Short mmCIF file of the C-alpha atoms (twelve columns), coordinates in Angstrom:
data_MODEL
# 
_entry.id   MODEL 
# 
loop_
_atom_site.group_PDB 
_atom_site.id 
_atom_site.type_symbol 
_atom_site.label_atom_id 
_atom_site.label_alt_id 
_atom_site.label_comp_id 
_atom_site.label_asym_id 
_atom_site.label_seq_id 
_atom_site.Cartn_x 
_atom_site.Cartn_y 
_atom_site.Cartn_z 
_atom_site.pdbx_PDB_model_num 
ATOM 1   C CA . UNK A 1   127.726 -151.177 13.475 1 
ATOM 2   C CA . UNK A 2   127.883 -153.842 11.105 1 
ATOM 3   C CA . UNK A 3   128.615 -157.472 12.518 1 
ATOM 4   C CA . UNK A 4   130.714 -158.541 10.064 1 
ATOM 5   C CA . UNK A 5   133.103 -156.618 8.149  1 
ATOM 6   C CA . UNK A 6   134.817 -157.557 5.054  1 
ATOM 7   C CA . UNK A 7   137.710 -155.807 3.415  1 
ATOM 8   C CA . UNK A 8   140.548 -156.174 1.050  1 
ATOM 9   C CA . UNK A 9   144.000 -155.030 0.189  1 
ATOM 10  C CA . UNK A 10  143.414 -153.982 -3.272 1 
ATOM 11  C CA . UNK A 11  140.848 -151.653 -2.317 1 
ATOM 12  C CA . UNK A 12  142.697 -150.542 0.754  1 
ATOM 13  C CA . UNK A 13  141.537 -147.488 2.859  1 
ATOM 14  C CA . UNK A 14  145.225 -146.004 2.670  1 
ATOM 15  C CA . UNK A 15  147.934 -146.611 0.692  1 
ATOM 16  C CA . UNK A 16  151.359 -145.035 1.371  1 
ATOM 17  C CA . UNK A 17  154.129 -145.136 -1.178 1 
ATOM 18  C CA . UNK A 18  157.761 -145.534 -0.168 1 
ATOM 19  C CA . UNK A 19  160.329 -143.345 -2.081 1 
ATOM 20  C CA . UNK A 20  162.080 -144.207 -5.601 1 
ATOM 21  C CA . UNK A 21  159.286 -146.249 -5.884 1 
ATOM 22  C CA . UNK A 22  160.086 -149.369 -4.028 1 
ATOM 23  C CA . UNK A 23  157.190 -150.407 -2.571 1 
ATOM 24  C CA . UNK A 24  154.132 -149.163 -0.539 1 
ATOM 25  C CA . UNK A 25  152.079 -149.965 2.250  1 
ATOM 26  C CA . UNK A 26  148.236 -150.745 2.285  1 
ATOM 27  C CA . UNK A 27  146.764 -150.162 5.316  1 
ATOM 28  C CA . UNK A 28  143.196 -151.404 6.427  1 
ATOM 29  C CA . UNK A 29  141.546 -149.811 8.656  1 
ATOM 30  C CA . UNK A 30  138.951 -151.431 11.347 1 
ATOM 31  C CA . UNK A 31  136.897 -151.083 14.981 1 
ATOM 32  C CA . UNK A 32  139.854 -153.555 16.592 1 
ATOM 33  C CA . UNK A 33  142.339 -151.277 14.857 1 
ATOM 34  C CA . UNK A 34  144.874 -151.544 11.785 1 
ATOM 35  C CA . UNK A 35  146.152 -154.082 9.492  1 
ATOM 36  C CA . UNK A 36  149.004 -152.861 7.268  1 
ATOM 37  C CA . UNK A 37  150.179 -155.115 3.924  1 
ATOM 38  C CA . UNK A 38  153.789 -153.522 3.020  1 
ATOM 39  C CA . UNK A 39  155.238 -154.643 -0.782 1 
ATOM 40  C CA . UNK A 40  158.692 -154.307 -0.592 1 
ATOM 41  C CA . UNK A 41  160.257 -154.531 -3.953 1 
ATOM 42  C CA . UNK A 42  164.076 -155.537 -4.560 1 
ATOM 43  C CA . UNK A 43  166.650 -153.206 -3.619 1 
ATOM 44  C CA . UNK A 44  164.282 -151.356 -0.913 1 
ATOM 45  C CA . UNK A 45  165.620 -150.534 2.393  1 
ATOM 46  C CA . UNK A 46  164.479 -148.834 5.310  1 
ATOM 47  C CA . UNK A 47  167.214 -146.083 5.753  1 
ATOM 48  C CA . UNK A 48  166.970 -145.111 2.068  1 
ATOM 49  C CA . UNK A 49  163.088 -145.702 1.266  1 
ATOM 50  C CA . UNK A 50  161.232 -144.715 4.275  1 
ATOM 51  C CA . UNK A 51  164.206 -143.008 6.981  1 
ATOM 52  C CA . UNK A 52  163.542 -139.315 4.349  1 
ATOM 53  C CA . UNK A 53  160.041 -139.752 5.063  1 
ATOM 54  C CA . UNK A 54  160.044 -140.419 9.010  1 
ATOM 55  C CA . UNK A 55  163.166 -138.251 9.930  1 
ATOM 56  C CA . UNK A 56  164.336 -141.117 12.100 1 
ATOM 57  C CA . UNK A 57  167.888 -142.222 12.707 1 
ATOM 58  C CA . UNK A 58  166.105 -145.755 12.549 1 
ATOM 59  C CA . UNK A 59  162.559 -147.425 12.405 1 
ATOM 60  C CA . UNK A 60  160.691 -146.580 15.426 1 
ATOM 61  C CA . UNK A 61  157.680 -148.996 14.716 1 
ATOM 62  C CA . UNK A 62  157.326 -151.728 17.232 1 
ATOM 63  C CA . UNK A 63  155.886 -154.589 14.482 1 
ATOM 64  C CA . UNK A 64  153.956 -158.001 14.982 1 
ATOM 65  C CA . UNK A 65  153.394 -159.376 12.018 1 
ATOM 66  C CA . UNK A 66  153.942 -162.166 9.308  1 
ATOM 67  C CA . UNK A 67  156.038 -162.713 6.216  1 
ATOM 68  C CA . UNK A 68  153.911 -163.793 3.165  1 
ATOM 69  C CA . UNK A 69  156.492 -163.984 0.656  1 
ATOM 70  C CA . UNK A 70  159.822 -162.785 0.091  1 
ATOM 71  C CA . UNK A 71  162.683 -162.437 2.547  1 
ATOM 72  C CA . UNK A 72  163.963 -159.417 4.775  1 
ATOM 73  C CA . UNK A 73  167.098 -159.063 7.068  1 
ATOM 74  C CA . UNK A 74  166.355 -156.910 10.347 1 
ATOM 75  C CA . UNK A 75  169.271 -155.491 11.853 1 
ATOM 76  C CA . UNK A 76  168.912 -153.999 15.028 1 
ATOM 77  C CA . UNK A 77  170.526 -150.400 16.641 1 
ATOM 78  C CA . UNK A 78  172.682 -152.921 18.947 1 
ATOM 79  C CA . UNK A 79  173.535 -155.379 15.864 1 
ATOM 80  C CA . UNK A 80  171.054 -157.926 16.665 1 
ATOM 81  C CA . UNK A 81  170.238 -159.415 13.290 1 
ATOM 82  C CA . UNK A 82  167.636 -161.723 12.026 1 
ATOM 83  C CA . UNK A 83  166.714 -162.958 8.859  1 
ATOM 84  C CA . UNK A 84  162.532 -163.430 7.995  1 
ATOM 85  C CA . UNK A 85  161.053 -165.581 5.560  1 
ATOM 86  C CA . UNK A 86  157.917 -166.819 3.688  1 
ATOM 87  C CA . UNK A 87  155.622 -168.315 6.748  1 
ATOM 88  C CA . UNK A 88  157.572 -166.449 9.454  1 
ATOM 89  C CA . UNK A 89  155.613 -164.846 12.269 1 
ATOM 90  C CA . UNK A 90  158.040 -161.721 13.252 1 
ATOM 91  C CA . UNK A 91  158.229 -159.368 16.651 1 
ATOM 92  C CA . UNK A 92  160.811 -156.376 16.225 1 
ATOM 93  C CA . UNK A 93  161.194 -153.460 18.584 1 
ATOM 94  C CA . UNK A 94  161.898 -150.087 17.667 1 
ATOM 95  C CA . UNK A 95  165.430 -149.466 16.516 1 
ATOM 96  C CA . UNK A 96  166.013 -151.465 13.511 1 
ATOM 97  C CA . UNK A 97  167.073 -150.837 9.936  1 
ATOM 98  C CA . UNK A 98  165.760 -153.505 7.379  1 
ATOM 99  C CA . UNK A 99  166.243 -154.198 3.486  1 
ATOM 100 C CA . UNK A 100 165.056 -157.113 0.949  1 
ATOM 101 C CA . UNK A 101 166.605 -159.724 0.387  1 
ATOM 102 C CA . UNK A 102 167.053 -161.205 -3.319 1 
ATOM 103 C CA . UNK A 103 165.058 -160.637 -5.984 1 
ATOM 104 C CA . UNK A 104 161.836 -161.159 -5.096 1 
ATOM 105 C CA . UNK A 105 159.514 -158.521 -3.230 1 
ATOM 106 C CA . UNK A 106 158.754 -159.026 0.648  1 
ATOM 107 C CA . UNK A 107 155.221 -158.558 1.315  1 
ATOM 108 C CA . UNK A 108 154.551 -158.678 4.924  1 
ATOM 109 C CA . UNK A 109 151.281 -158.176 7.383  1 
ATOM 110 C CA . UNK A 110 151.567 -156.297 10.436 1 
ATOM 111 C CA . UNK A 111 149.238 -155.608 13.061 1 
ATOM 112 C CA . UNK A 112 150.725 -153.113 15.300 1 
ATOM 113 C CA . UNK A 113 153.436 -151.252 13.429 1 
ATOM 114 C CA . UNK A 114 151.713 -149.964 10.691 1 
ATOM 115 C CA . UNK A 115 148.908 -147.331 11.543 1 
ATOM 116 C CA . UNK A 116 151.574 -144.691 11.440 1 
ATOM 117 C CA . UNK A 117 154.633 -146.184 9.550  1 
ATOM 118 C CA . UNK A 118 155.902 -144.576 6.421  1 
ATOM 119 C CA . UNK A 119 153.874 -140.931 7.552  1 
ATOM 120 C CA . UNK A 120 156.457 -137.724 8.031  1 
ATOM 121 C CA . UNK A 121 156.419 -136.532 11.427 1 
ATOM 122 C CA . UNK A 122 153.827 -133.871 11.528 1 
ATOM 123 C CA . UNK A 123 151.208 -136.254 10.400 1 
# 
């Protein structure tokens, strides 16, 4: 096993599209575990781009990550709601819903939520 390992987003080892194409995720995968980039484009939201492809009521992805750009409202199942932002570090439990905000994509990193996020239930 190598010491050092070096790899990149645009060459990830997975990428998973959401639906009407509005965005994908990249995932990277590593010894430690998984590092997911997810490009969500204007207009995506969880419950229309990526609830058909997990056959969840909501997202059941537990996520630790951090906003690069963009911004994203999180609602919760209970209606806990939370706004995230370029530079925010972001923990959300399962049972959420989320969409973009604006017009700009949200690209966000994740280091827990994303090793089987966007995959349909018998995967």
């Amino acid at each position: 096993m190598a010491g050092i390992v070096r790899k990149s987003f645009d060459s990830a080892d997975e990428t998973r599209p959401f639906e009407d194409g509005k965005g994908r995720l990249d995932l990277l995968v590593g010894d430690g575990g998984s590092v997911g980039r997810a490009v969500f484009e204007p207009g995506w939201q969880w419950s229309k781009h990526v609830k058909p492809i997990a056959g969840t009521d909501s997202c059941q992805a537990s996520h630790v990550g951090y906003v690069v750009s963009g911004r994203m409202k999180v609602v919760m199942d209970d209606g806990e709601a939370v706004e995230f932002g370029p530079g925010d570090y972001m923990e959300i439990k399962p049972g959420h819903d989320g969409w973009v905000l604006g017009d700009e994509p949200c690209v966000a990193l994740d280091w827990t939520g994303f090793t089987n996020y966007a995959l349909p239930p018998s995967s």
